CSV table of C-alpha atoms and ligand atoms in Angstrom, one decimal:
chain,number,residue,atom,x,y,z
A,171,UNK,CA,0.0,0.0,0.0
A,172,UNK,CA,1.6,3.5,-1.2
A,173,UNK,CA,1.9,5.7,1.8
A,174,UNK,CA,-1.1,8.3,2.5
A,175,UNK,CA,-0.3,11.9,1.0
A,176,UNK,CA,-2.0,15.1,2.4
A,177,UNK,CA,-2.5,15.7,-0.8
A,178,UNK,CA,-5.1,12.9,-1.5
A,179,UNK,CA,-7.3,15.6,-0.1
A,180,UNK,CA,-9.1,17.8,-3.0
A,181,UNK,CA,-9.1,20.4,-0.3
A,182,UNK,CA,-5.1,20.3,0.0
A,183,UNK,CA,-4.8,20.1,-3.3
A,184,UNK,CA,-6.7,23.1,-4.6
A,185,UNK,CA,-5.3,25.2,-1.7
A,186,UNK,CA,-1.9,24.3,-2.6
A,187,UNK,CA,-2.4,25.0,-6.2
A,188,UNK,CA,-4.1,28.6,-5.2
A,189,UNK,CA,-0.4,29.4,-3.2
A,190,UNK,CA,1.7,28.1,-5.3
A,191,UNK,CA,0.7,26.5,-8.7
A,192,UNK,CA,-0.1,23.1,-9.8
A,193,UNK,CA,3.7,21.9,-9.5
A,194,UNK,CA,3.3,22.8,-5.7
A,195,UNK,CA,1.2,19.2,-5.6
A,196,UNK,CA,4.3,17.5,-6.6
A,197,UNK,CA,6.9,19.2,-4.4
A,198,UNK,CA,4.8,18.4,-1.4
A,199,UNK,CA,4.7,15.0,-2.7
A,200,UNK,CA,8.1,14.6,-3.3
A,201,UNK,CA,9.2,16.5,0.3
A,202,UNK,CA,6.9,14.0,2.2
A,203,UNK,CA,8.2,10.6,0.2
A,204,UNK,CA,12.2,12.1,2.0
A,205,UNK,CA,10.5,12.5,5.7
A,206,UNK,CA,13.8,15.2,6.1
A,207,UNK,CA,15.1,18.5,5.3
A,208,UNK,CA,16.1,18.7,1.3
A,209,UNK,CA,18.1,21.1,-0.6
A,210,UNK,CA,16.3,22.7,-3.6
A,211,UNK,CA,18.7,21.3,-6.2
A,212,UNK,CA,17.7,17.9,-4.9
A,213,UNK,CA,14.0,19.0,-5.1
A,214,UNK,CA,14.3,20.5,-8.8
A,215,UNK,CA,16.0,16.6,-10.1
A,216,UNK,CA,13.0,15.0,-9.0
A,217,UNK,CA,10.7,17.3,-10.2
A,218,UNK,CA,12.9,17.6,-13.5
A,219,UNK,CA,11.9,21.7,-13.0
A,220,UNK,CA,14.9,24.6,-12.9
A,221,UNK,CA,16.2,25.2,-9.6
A,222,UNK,CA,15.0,28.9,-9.8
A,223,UNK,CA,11.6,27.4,-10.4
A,224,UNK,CA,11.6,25.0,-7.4
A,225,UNK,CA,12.7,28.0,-5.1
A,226,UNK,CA,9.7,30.2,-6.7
A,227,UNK,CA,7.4,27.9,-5.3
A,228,UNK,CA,9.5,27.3,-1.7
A,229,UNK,CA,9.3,31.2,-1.2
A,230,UNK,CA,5.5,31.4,-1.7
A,231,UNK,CA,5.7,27.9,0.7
A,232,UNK,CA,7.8,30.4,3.0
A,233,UNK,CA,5.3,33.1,2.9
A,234,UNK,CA,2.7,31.4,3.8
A,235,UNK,CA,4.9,29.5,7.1
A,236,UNK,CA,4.5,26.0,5.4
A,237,UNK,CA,8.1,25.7,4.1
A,238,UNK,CA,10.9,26.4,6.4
A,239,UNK,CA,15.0,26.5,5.8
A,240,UNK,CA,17.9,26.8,7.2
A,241,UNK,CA,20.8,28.5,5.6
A,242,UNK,CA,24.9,27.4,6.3
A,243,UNK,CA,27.4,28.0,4.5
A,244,UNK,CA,29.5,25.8,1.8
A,245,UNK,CA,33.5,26.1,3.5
A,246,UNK,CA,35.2,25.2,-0.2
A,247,UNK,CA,32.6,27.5,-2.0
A,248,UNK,CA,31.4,30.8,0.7
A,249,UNK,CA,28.4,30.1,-0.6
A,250,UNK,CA,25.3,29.4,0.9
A,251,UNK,CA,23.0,26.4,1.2
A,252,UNK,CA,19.2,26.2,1.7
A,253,UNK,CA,18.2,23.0,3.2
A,254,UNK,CA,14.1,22.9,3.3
A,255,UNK,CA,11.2,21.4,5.5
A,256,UNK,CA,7.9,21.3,4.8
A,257,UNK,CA,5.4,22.3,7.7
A,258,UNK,CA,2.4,19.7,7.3
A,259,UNK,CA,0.6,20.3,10.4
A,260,UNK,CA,0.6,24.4,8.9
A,261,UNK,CA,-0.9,23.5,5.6
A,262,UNK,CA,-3.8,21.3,8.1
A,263,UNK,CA,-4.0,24.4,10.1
A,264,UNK,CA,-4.8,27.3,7.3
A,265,UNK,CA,-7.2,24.8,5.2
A,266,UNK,CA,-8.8,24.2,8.9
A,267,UNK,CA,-9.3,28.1,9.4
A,268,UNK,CA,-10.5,28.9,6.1
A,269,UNK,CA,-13.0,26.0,5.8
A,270,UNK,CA,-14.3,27.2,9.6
A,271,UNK,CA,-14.9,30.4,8.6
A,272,UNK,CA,-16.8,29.0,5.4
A,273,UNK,CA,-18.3,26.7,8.0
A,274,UNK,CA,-19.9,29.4,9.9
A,275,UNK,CA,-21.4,31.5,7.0
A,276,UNK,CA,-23.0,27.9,5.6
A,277,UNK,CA,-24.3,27.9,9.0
A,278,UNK,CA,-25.7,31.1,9.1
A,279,UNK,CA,-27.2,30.7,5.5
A,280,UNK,CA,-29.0,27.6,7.2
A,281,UNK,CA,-30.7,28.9,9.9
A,282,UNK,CA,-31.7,31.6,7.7
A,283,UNK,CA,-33.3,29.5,5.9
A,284,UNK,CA,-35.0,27.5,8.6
A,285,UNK,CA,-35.6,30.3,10.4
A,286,UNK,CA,-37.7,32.1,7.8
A,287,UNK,CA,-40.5,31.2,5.4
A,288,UNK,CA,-40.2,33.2,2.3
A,289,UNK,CA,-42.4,33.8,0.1
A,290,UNK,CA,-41.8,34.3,-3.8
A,291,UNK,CA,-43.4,36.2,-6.6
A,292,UNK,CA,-44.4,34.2,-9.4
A,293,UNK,CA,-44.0,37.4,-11.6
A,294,UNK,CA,-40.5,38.8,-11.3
A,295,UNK,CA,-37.7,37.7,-8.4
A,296,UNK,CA,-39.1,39.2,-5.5
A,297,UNK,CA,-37.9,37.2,-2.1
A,298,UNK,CA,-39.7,38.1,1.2
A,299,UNK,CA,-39.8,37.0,4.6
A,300,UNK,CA,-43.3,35.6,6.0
A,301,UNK,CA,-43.8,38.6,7.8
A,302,UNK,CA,-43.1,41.1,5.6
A,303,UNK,CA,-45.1,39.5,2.8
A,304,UNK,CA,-48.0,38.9,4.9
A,305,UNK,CA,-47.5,43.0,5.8
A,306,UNK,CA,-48.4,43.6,1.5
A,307,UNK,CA,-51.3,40.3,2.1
A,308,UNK,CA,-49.1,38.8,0.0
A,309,UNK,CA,-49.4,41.0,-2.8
A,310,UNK,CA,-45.9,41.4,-4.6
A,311,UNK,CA,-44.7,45.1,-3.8
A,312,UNK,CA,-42.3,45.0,-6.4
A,313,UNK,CA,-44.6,44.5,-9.5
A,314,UNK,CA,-48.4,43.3,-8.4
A,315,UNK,CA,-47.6,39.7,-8.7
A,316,UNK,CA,-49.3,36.9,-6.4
A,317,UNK,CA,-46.9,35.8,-3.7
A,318,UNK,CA,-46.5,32.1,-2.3
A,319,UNK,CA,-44.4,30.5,0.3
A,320,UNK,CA,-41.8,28.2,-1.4
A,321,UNK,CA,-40.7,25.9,1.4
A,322,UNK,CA,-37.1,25.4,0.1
A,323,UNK,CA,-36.0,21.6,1.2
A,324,UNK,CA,-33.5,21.3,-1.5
A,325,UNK,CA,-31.7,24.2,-0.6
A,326,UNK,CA,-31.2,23.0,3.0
A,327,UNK,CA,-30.4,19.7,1.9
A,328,UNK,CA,-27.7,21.1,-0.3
A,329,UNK,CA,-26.3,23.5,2.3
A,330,UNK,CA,-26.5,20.4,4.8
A,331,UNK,CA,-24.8,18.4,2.6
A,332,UNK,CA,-21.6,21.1,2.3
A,333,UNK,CA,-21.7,21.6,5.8
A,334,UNK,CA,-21.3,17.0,6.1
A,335,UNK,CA,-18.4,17.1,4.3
A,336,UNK,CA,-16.7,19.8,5.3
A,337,UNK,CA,-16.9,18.4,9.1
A,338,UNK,CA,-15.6,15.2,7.5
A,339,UNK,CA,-12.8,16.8,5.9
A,340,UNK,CA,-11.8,19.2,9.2
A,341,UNK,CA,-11.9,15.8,11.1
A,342,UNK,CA,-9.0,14.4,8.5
A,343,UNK,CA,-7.0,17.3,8.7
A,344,UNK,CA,-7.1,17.9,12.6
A,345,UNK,CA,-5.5,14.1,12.5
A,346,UNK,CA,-2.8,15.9,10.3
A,347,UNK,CA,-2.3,18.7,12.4
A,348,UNK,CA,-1.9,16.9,15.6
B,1730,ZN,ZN1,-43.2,40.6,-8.3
């Protein structure tokens, strides 16, 4: 059995792709297959990508706090070397905020929903609350049109259904984090 990537997750791997690119998906692979630090030259063989292309995508990594380096320098040469980690629990961490905060407006959007019976006009888009309809007896204010309560099940079954698996997924990547 191949070993379990992060980025089996279509969460991690559109986030990744929004920070860095699609060839960010591969690094991450790559840096999780060596479990250690790496230098970027060792990175850019596997990835058969230019070294100045591999350390594009470790500085947005470094931006963002999921790739970290240390520098030291090369005695024969003076010059530097970068050897890279990459931060897994911190790529678990900011999908986990982001999809909390998206977690709480889909919340909100569903007890709006609950909490409310709208009413719609059959004539043109108007969308009111029970109690403001009932205050125009249900008379469209918008163009004359007859108004009538929609009870909306599929649209709380759809925003039920986003809010299940995004739980599912925040429960995956709190295992990742800890
Ligand atoms: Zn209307």
């Amino acid at each position: 059995m191949p070993q379990k990537s992060i980025t089996d997750l279509v969460i991690v791997r559109n986030f990744l792709e929004v920070i860095g690119g699609k060839e960010t998906i591969d690094l991450i692979k790559i840096c999780e297959r060596k479990r250690k630090a790496f230098t970027d030259e060792e990175i850019s063989k596997k990835m058969e990508k230019k070294v100045t292309e591999v350390r594009a995508i470790l500085n947005k990594l470094h931006f963002r706090g999921i790739a970290t380096y240390q520098k030291s320098r090369n005695q024969k040469t003076g010059w530097y070397n970068y050897t890279w980690e990459i931060n897994k629990p911190r790529i678990a961490n900011l999908i986990i905020e982001k999809q909390k905060e998206y977690l709480n407006k889909l919340d909100e959007k569903k007890n709006l929903e609950e909490d409310y019976n709208f009413f719609d006009c059959k004539d043109c888009n108007e969308r009111l609350p029970f109690e403001i309809a009932a205050e125009y007896n249900f008379i469209c204010p918008s163009c004359g049109g007859k108004m009538n309560t929609i009870s909306d099940p599929q649209t709380q079954k759809e925003i039920q259904k986003k809010i299940n698996k995004i739980e599912n997924e925040l429960v995956i990547l709190t295992e990742i984090k800890e």
